[in-house]
Coordinates of C-alpha atoms and ligand atoms in Angstrom, one line a residue:
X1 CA 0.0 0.0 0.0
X2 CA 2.6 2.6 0.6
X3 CA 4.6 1.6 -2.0
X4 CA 1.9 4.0 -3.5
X5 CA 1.4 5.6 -0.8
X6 CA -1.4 -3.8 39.4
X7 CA -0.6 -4.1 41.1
X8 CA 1.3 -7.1 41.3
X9 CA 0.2 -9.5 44.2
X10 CA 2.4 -12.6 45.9
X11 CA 0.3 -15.6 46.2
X12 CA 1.7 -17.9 48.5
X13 CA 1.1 -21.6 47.5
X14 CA -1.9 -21.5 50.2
X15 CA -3.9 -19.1 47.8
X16 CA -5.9 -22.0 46.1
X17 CA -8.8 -21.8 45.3
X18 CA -9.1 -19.3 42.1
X19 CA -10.7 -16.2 43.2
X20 CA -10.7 -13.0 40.8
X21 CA -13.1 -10.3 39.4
X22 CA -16.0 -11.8 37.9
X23 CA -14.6 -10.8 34.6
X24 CA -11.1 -12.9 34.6
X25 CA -13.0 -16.2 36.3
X26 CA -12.3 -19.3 34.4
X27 CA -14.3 -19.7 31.5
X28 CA -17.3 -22.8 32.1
X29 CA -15.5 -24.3 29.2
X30 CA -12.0 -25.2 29.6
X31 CA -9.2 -26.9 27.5
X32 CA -6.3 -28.4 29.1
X33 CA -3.0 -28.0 28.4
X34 CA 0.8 -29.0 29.7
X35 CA 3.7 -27.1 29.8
X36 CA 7.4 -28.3 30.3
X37 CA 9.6 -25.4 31.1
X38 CA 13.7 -26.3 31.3
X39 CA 15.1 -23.8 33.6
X40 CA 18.3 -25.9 33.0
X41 CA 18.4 -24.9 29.8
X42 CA 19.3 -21.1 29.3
X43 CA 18.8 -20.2 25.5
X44 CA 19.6 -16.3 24.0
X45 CA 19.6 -13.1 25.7
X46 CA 16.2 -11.5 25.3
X47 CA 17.3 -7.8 24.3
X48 CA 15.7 -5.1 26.1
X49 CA 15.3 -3.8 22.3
X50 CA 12.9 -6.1 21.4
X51 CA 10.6 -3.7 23.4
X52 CA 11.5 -0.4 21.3
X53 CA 8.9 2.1 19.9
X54 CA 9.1 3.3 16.2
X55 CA 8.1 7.4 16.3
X56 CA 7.6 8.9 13.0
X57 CA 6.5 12.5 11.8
X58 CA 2.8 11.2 11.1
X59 CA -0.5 12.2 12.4
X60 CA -0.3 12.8 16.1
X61 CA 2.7 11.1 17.5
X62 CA 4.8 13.7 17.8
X63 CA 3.2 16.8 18.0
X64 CA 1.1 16.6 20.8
X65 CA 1.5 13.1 21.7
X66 CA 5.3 14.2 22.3
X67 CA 6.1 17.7 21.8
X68 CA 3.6 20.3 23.0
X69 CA 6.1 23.4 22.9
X70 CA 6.7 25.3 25.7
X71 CA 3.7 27.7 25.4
X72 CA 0.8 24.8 25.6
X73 CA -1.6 25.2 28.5
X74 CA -0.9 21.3 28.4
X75 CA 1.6 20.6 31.4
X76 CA 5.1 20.3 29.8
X77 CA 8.6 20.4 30.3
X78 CA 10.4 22.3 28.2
X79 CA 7.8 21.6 25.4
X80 CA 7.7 17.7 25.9
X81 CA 3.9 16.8 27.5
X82 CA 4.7 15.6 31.0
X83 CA 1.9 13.0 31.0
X84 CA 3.1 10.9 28.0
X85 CA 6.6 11.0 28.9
X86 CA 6.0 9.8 32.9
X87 CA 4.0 7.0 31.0
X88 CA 6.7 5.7 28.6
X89 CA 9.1 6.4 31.3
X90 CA 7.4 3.2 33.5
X91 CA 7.5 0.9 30.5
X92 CA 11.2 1.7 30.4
X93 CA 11.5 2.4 26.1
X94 CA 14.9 0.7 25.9
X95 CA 15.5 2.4 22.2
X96 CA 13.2 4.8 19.8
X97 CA 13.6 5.1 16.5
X98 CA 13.0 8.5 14.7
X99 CA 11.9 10.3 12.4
X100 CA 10.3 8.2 10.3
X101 CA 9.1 5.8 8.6
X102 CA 8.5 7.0 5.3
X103 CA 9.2 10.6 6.2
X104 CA 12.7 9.6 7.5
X105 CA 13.5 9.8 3.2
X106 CA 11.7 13.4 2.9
X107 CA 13.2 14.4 6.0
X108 CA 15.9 16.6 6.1
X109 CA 17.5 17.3 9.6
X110 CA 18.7 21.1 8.9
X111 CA 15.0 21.9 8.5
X112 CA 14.6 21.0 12.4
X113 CA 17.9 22.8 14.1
X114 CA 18.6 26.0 15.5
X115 CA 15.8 29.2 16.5
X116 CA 12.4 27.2 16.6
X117 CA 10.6 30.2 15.3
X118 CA 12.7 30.4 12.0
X119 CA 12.9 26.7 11.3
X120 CA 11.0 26.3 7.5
X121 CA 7.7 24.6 7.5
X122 CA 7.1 22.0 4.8
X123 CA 4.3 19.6 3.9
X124 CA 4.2 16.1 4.7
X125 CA 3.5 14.8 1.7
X126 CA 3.2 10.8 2.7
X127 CA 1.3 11.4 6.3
X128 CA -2.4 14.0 5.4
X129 CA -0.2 16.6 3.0
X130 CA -0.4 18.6 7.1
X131 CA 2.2 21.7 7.5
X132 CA 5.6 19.7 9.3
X133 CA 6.6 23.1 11.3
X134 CA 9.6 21.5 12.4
X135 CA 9.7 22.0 16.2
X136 CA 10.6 18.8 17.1
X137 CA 14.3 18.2 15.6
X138 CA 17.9 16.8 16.5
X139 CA 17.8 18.6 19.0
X140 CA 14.6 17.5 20.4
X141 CA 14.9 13.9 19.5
X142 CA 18.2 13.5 21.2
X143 CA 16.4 15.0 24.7
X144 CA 13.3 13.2 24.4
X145 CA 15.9 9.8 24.3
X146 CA 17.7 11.1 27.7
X147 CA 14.8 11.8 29.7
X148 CA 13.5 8.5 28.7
X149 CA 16.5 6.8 28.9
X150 CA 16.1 5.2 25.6
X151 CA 18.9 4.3 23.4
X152 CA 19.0 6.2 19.5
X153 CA 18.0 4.8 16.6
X154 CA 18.1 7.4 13.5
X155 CA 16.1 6.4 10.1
X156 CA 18.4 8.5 7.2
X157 CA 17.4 10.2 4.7
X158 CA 18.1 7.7 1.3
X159 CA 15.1 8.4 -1.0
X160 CA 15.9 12.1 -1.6
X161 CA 18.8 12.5 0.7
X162 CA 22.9 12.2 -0.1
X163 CA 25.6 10.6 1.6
X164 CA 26.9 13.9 1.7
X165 CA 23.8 15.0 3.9
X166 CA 23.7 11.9 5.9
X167 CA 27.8 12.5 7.0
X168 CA 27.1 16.4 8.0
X169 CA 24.1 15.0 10.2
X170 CA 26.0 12.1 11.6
X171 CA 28.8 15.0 12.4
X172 CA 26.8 17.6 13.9
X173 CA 25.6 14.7 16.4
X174 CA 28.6 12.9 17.5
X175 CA 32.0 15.3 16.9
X176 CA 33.3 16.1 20.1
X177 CA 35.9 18.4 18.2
X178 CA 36.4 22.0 16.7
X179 CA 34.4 21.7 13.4
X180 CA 32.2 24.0 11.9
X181 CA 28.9 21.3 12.2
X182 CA 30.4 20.6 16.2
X183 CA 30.9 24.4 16.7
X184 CA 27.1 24.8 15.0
X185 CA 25.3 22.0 17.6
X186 CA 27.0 24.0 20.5
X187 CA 26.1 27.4 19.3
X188 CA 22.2 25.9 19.0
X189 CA 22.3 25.0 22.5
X190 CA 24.3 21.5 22.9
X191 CA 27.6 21.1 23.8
X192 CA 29.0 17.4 24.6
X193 CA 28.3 15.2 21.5
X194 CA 25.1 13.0 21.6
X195 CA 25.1 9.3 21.9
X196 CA 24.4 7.9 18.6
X197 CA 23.4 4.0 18.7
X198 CA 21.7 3.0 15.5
X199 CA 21.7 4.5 12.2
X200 CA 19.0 2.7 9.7
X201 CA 20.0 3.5 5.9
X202 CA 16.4 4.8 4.6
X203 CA 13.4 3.0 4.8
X204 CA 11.6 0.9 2.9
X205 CA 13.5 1.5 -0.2
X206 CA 11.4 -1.3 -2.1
X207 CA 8.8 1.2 -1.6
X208 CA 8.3 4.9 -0.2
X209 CA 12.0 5.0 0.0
X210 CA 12.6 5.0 -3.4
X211 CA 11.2 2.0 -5.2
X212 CA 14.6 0.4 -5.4
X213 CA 15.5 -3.4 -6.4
X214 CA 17.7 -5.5 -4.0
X215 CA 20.4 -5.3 -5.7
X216 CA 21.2 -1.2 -6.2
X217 CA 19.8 -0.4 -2.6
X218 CA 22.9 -3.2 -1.2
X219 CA 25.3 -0.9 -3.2
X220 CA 24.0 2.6 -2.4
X221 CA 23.6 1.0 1.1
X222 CA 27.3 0.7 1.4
X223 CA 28.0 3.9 0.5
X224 CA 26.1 5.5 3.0
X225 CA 27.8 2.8 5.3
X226 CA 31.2 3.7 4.9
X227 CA 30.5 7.3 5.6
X228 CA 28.7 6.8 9.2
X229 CA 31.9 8.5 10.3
X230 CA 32.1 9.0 14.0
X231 CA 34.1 8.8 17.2
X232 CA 35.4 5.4 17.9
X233 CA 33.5 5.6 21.4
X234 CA 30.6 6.1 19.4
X235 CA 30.0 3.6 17.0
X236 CA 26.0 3.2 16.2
X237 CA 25.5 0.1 14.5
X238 CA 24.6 0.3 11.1
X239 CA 21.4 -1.1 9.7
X240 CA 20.2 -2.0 6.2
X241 CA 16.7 -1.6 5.3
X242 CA 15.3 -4.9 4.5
X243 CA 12.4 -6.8 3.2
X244 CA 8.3 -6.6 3.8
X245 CA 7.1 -9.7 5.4
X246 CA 8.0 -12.8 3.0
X247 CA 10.2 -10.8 0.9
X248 CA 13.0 -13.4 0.8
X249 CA 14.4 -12.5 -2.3
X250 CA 15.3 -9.6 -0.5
X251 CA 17.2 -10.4 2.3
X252 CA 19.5 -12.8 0.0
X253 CA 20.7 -10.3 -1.8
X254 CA 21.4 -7.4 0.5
X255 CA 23.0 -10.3 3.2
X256 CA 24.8 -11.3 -0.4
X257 CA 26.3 -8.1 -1.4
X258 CA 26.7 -6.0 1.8
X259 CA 27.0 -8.4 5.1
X260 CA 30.3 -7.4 5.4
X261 CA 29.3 -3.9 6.4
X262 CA 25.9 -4.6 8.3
X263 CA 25.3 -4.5 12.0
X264 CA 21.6 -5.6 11.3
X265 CA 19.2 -6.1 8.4
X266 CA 15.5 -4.2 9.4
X267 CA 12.4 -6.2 8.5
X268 CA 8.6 -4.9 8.5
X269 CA 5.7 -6.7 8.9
X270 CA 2.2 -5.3 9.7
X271 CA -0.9 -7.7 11.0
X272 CA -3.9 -7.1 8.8
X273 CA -6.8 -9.4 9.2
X274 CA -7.4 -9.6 5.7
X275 CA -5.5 -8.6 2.1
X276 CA -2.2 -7.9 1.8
X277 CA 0.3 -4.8 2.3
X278 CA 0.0 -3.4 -1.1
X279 CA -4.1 -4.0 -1.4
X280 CA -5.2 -4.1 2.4
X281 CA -9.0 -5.2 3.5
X282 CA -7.9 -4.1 6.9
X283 CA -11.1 -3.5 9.2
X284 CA -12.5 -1.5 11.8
X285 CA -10.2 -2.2 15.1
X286 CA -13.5 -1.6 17.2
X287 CA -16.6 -3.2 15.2
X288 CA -15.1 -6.6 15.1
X289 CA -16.3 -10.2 14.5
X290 CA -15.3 -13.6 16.3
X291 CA -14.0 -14.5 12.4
X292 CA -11.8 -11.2 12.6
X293 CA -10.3 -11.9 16.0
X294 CA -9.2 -15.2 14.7
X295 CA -7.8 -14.6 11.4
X296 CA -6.5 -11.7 12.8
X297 CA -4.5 -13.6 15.2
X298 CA -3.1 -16.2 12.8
X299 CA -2.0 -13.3 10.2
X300 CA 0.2 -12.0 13.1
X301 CA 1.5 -15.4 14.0
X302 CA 2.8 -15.9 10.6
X303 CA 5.9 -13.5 11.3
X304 CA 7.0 -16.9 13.4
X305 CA 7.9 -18.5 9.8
X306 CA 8.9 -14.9 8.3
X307 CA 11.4 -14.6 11.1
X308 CA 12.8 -18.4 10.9
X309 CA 13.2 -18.2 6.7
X310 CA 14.8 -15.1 6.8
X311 CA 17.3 -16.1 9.6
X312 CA 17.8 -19.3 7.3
X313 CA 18.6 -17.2 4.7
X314 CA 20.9 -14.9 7.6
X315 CA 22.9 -17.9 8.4
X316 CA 24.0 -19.2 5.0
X317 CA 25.9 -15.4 5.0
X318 CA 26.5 -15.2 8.5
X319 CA 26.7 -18.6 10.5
X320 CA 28.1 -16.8 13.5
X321 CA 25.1 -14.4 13.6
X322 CA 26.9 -11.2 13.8
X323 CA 24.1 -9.5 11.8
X324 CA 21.2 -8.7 13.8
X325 CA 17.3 -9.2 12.6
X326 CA 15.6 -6.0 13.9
X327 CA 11.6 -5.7 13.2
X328 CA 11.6 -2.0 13.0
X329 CA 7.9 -1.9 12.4
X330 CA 5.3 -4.5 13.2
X331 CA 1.5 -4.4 14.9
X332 CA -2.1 -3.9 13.7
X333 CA -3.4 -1.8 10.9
X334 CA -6.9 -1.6 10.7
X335 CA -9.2 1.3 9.1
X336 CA -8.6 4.6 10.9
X337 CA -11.5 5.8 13.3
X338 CA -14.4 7.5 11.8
X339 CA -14.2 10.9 11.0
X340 CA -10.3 11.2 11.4
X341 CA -7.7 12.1 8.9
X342 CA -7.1 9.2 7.1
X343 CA -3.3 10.3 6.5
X344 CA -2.9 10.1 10.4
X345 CA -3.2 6.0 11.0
X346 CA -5.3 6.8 14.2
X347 CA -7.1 3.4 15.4
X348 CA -8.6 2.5 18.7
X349 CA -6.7 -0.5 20.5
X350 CA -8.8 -3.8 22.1
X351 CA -8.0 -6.7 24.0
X352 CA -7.6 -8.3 20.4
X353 CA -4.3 -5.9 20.0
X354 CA -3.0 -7.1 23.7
X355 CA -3.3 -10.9 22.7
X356 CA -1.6 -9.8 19.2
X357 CA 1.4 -7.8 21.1
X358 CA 1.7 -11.0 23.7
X359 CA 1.6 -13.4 20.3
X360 CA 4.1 -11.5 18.8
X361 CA 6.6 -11.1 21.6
X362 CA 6.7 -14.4 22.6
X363 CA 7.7 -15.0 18.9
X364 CA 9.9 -12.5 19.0
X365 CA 12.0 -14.2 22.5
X366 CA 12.0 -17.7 20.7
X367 CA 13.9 -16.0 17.8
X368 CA 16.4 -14.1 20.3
X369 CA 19.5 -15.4 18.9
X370 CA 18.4 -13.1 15.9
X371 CA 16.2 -10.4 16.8
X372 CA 18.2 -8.6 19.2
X373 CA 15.3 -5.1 18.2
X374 CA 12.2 -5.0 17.5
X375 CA 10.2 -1.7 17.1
X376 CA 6.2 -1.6 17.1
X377 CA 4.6 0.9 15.3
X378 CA 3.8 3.5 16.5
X379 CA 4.4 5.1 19.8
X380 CA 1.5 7.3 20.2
X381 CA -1.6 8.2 18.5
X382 CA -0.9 6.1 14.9
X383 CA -1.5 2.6 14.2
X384 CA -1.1 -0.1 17.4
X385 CA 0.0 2.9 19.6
X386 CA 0.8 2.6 23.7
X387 CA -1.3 5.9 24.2
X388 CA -3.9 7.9 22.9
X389 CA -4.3 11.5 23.5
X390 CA -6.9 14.1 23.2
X391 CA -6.0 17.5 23.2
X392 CA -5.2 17.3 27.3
X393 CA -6.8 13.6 27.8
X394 CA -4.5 10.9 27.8
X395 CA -4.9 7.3 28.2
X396 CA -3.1 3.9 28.0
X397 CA -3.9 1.1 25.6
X398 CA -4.6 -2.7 25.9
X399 CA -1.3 -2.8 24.0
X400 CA 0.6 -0.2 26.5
X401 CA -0.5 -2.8 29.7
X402 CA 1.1 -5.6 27.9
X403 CA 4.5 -4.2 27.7
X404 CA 4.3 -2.8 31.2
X405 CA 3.5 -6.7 31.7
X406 CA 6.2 -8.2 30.0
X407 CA 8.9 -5.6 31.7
X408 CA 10.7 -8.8 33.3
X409 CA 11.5 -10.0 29.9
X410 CA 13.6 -7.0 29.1
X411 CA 17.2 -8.2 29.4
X412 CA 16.3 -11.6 30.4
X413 CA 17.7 -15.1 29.4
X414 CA 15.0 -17.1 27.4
X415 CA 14.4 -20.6 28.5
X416 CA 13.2 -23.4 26.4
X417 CA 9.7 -24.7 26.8
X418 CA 7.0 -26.7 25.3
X419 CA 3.7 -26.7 25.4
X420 CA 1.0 -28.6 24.5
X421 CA -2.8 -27.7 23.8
X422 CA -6.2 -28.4 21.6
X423 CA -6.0 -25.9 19.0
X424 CA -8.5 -23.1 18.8
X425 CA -10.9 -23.2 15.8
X426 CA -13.1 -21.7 14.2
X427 CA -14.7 -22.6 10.5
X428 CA -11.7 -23.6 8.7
X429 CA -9.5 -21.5 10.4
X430 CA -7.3 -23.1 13.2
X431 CA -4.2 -21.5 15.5
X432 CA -2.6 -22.4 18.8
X433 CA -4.8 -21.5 21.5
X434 CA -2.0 -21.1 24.2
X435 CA 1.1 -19.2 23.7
X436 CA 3.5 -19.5 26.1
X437 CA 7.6 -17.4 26.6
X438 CA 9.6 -18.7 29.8
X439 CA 12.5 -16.8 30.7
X440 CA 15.0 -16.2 33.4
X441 CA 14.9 -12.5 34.0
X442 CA 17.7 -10.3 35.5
X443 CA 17.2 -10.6 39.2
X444 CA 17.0 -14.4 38.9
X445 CA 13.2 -14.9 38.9
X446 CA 11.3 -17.4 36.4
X447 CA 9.0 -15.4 34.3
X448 CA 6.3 -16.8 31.7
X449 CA 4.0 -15.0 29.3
X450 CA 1.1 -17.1 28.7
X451 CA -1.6 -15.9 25.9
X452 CA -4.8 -17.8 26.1
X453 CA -6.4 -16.8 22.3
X454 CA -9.3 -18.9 22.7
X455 CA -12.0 -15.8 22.9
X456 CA -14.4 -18.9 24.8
X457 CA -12.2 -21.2 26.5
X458 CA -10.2 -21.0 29.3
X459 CA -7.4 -23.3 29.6
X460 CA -6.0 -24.7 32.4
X461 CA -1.9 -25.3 31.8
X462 CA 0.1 -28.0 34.3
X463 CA 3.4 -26.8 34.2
X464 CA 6.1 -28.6 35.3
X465 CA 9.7 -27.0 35.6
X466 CA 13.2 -28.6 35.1
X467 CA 16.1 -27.9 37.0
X468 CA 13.9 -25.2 39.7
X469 CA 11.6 -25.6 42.3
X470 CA 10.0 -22.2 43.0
X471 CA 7.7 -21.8 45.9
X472 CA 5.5 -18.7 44.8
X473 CA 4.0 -17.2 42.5
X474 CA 3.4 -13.5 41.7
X475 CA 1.4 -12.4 38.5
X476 CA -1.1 -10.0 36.5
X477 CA -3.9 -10.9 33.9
X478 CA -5.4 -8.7 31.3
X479 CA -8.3 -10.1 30.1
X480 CA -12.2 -8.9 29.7
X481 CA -15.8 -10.4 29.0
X482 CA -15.8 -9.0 25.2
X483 CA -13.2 -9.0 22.5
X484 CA -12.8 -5.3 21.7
X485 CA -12.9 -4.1 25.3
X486 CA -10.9 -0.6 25.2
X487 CA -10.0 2.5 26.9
X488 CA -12.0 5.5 26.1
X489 CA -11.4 8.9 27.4
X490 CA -14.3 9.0 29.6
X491 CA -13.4 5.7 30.7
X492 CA -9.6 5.1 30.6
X493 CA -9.4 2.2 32.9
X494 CA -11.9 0.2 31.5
X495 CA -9.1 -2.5 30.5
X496 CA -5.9 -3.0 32.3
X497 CA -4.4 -5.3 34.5
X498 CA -5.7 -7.3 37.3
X499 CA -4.0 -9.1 40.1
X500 CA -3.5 -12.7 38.9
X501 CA -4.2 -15.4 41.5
X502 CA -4.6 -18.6 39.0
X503 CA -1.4 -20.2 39.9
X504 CA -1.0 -22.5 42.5
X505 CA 1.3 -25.4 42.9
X506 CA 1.0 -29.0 44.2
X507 CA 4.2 -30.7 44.7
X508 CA 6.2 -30.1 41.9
X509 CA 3.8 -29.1 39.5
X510 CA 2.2 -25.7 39.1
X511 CA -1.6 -25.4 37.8
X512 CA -1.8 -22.2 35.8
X513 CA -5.7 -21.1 35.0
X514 CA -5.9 -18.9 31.9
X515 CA -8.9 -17.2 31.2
X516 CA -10.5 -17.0 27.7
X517 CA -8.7 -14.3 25.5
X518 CA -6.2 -13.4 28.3
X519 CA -2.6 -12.1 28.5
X520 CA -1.4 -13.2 31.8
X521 CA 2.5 -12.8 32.9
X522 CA 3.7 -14.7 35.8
X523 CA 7.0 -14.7 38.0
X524 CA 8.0 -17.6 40.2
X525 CA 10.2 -17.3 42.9
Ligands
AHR1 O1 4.1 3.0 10.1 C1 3.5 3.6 8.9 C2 4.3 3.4 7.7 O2 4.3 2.0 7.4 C3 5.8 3.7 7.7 O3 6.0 5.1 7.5 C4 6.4 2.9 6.6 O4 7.7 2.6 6.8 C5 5.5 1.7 6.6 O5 5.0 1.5 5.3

C-alpha cells in the first residue's frame, strides 16, 4: 500500500482456590493443556530492544502526543507533554527510532535545528499533505531519548537525501571536536556530542523510499555505510533496510552483497486481518467479528515463519550471527477511526491488540538469537499505539498494559519450553490457543507469558519446571468479557491489568488457569 502511498500480588502456595473479578474467572468451558519449562536450559539473551517504539513525523505522534512546545496550556517540560513522557518512562522504552518511517526519506534534519521560530515549514506529503513546522528536531529527539533513557536509533534520509547529507548530520551529532557542524550544535544549545546507537540506511526503499531493487539499494547502502563517520566511542550500528514480510528475495541479496558492512538487516511486517500490504482489507479495530479476532491472530502469527526463513537465509551469510534481525515496524493496521484524517493512521486499541502484542513477543523471544530489536509501530496516537491522546486527555492502551506486563523480559535469558494444547478453531480457520515465553529474568526470577487466544475457552496449563523448584507465584492478567474491550477517554481504565491469582502449585507441579482471551505474565520465585 505505501509503496503507493497492578498491582502485582504474591500468592503464596496457600492461595488455592481461584478467586478474581467476575470478569477474569475461568471460562465454564475449559481446554487443558501441559507445559514443560527447562530452567536448566538457558537459551539467548532476550534484548531489552525487542521492546523499542518506532516514532515517526505522522499524524499525532509527535506533535502533541510528544512535543507540545513550551507555550501549551498542556503541562510540559520544556515543550515535551509531562503525562506521555511519565508514562513511557514506567515501561522503560529501551531504544526509539525516529523520524520516520516513510518521512525519514523526505526528512531533512537542517529543517529542524537551530531558532524554533525560523525553522522552514514544509508539507508532509506521505502522512495527510499537514504543515511539518519542524519544532521537534535533532535537538529535540536527542532529549526526548535522555529523559526517557532510551537508546538512539536514527532512520536516514536515502530516498531524496545524499551521503553527503547523511555525514554532515551524523557529524553535527557525534563530533566532540572544533568543526564547523560541532561548533554549530553547541552554538544551537548542545555542547557534549550526543550518543548515537543506531543508524538505519532509509526505509523501505522497495517502496516509499525509493522504489529500489535489491540489488542497487545493497550498493547505495554501502555507501552511506562507509561514511557513518564518528568517534570510535561512538559507533551506532549500522542497519540495512530490509524486506516486507515474505520478501525473501530480498534479504539474500542485500545479506549477499553487503553483510560485510551490516550491524543488522530491518524487517517490517504489519498484522492485517485480511488482504495484503499493497491491497489491504484491513477492518474496523472496534466493530469486530469472532472470524476477525481469529484470522487476525493467525496473520500475526505468521511473522514466526517470516522470522525463521529469513534467519535461514541470515545464516548461510553469516553462520556466526553477527548481523542482527531487527523488526523496525510490526502491529495492527486496521481502518482509521471514523471521521479522522485518514493520513494520520489513528485506530482504537482492544484486548484483540494485547493478545496480538503478547503473540508477537513471545515470537519474537524464541527467535532471540536473531532479533536482538524489535520496534512496534507506532508510539503514540498512529497505528497499534501505547497511548492515545486528546487534546489534554490521555490514556493507555490494551497494547501499553502488555509491555508494562512483559517488563521482566527486558534483558532476560530465554528458557526453552513446550507446550501442548487443543487448537483453537473456528470454521476452517485453526491457531494455537495457548502461547507461552519462559525466561530467566535479571534478578533471577522465572517469568512466563502465557496468551490464552481462545475468545471462549479457558485453559487450564500444568506446568512442570526442570532444574527449579519455586515456591511462589506473583502475576497479573489482562483479560475482559468482550473481545474489543478498550480504553475511552471518559473511561480510561476500563481495560488494564488485574491481580492474577490462577497459579498454584502442588508438589512439583504448578496449575496455571488462563482465562479466555487473556494475556497473563507470571514470576516464580
Ligand atoms: O508506520 C507507517 C508506515 O508504514 C511507515 O511510514 C512505513 O515505513 C510503513 O510502510
Amino acid at each position: 500500500m505505501l509503496k503507493k502511498i497492578l498491582r502485582a500480588v504474591t500468592v503464596g502456595i496457600a492461595a488455592w482456590p481461584f478467586a478474581a473479578a467476575s470478569s477474569l474467572a475461568a471460562s465454564p468451558k475449559s481446554i487443558d493443556a501441559t507445559l514443560t519449562i527447562h530452567a536448566d536450559k538457558p537459551g539467548a539473551k532476550i534484548d531489552a530492544n525487542i521492546y523499542g517504539q518506532f516514532m515517526e513525523h505522522l499524524g499525532r505522534n509527535v506533535y502533541e502526543g510528544i512535543w507540545v512546545g513550551e507555550n501549551s496550556p498542556i503541562p510540559n517540560t520544556r515543550g515535551f507533554r509531562n503525562d506521555t513522557i511519565a508514562a513511557l518512562k514506567k515501561i522503560k522504552v529501551p531504544v526509539l527510532r525516529w523520524p520516520g518511517g516513510c518521512f525519514a526519506d523526505e526528512y531533512h534534519w537542517r529543517d529542524g535545528i537551530g531558532e524554533r521560530s525560523k525553522r522552514p515549514h514544509r508539507v508532509n506529503t506521505h502522512w495527510g499533505g499537514v504543515i511539518e513546522p519542524n519544532e521537534f528536531g535533532t535537538h529535540e529527539f536527542f532529549e526526548l531519548a535522555e529523559m526517557l533513557g532510551a537508546k538512539t536509533y536514527l532512520a536516514v534520509n536515502v530516498g531524496s537525501g545524499t551521503v553527503q547529507e547523511m555525514a554532515e548530520w551524523i557529524e553535527y551529532i557525534t563530533s566532540p571536536s572544533e568543526s564547523t557542524l560541532a561548533k554549530e550544535r553547541r552554538a544551537n544549545g548542545r555542547d557534549k556530542p550526543w550518543k548515537l546507537d543506531y543508524v538505519g540506511v532509509g526505509n523501505e526503499p522497495w517502496g516509499c523510499g525509493g522504489d529500489m531493487n535489491a540489488q542497487y539499494y545493497s550498493d547505495e547502502y554501502k555507501k552511506y555505510a562507509l561514511n557513518i563517520k564518528t568517534p570510535r566511542d561512538n559507533r551506532p550500528i549500522e542497519v540495512a533496510s530490509g524486506p516486507y514480510g515474505d520478501g525473501y528475495d530480498w534479504t539474500e541479496t542485500v545479506m549477499k552483497n553487503a553483510v560485510k558492512q551490516m550491524g543488522a538487516l530491518a524487517l517490517h511486517y504489519y498484522t492485517l486481518p485480511s488482504g495484503s500490504f499493497d491491497t489491504p482489507k484491513k477492518g474496523p479495530a472496534l466493530n469486530f467479528t469472532e472470524a476477525d479476532w481469529i484470522i487476525t491472530l493467525k496473520h500475526t502469527l505468521s511473522i514466526d515463519e517470516m522470522i525463521r526463513k529469513h534467519s535461514a537465509i541470515m545464516d548461510k551469510h553469516d553462520p556466526e550471527k553477527k548481523v542482527g534481525l531487527y523488526v523496525d515496524e510490526w502491529g495492527s493496521w486496521y481502518d482509521v477511526e471514523p471521521g479522522t484524517n485518514p493520513g494520520f493512521l489513528f485506530q482504537q486499541n482492544t484486548l484483540r491488540d494485547a493478545v496480538l502484542a503478547g503473540l508477537n513477543l513471545n515470537v519474537f523471544h524464541s527467535h532471540a538469537e536473531r532479533v536482538r530489536m524489535t520496534n512496534i509501530a507506532q508510539m503514540i496516537n498512529v497505528l497499534q499505539a501505547m497511548i492515545l491522546t486528546d487534546k489534554e486527555k490521555m490514556l493507555l492502551t490494551p497494547t501499553y498494559h502488555v509491555f508494562d506486563m512483559y517488563l521482566p523480559f527486558q534483558d532476560s535469558t530465554s528458557l526453552a519450553s513446550e507446550v501442548s494444547a487443543p487448537e483453537y478453531k473456528l470454521g476452517d480457520v485453526t491457531i494455537p490457543s495457548v502461547s507461552v515465553s519462559a525466561a530467566r529474568a535479571a534478578n533471577g526470577s522465572l517469568v512466563l507469558a502465557l496468551v490464552n487466544t481462545d475468545p471462549n475457552k479457558g485453559a487450564t496449563v500444568k506446568t512442570k519446571i526442570a532444574g527449579a523448584a519455586p515456591k511462589k507465584a506473583t502475576g497479573r492478567v489482562l483479560t475482559s468479557a468482550a473481545m474489543n474491550t478498550h480504553n475511552t477517554f471518559d473511561k480510561p481504565d476500563a481495560l488494564q491489568p488485574a491481580a492474577f491469582n490462577g497459579a498454584k502449585r502442588k508438589g512439583d507441579e504448578w496449575s496455571i488457569e488462563l482465562p479466555a482471551k487473556s494475556v497473563v505474565v507470571v514470576t516464580l520465585d
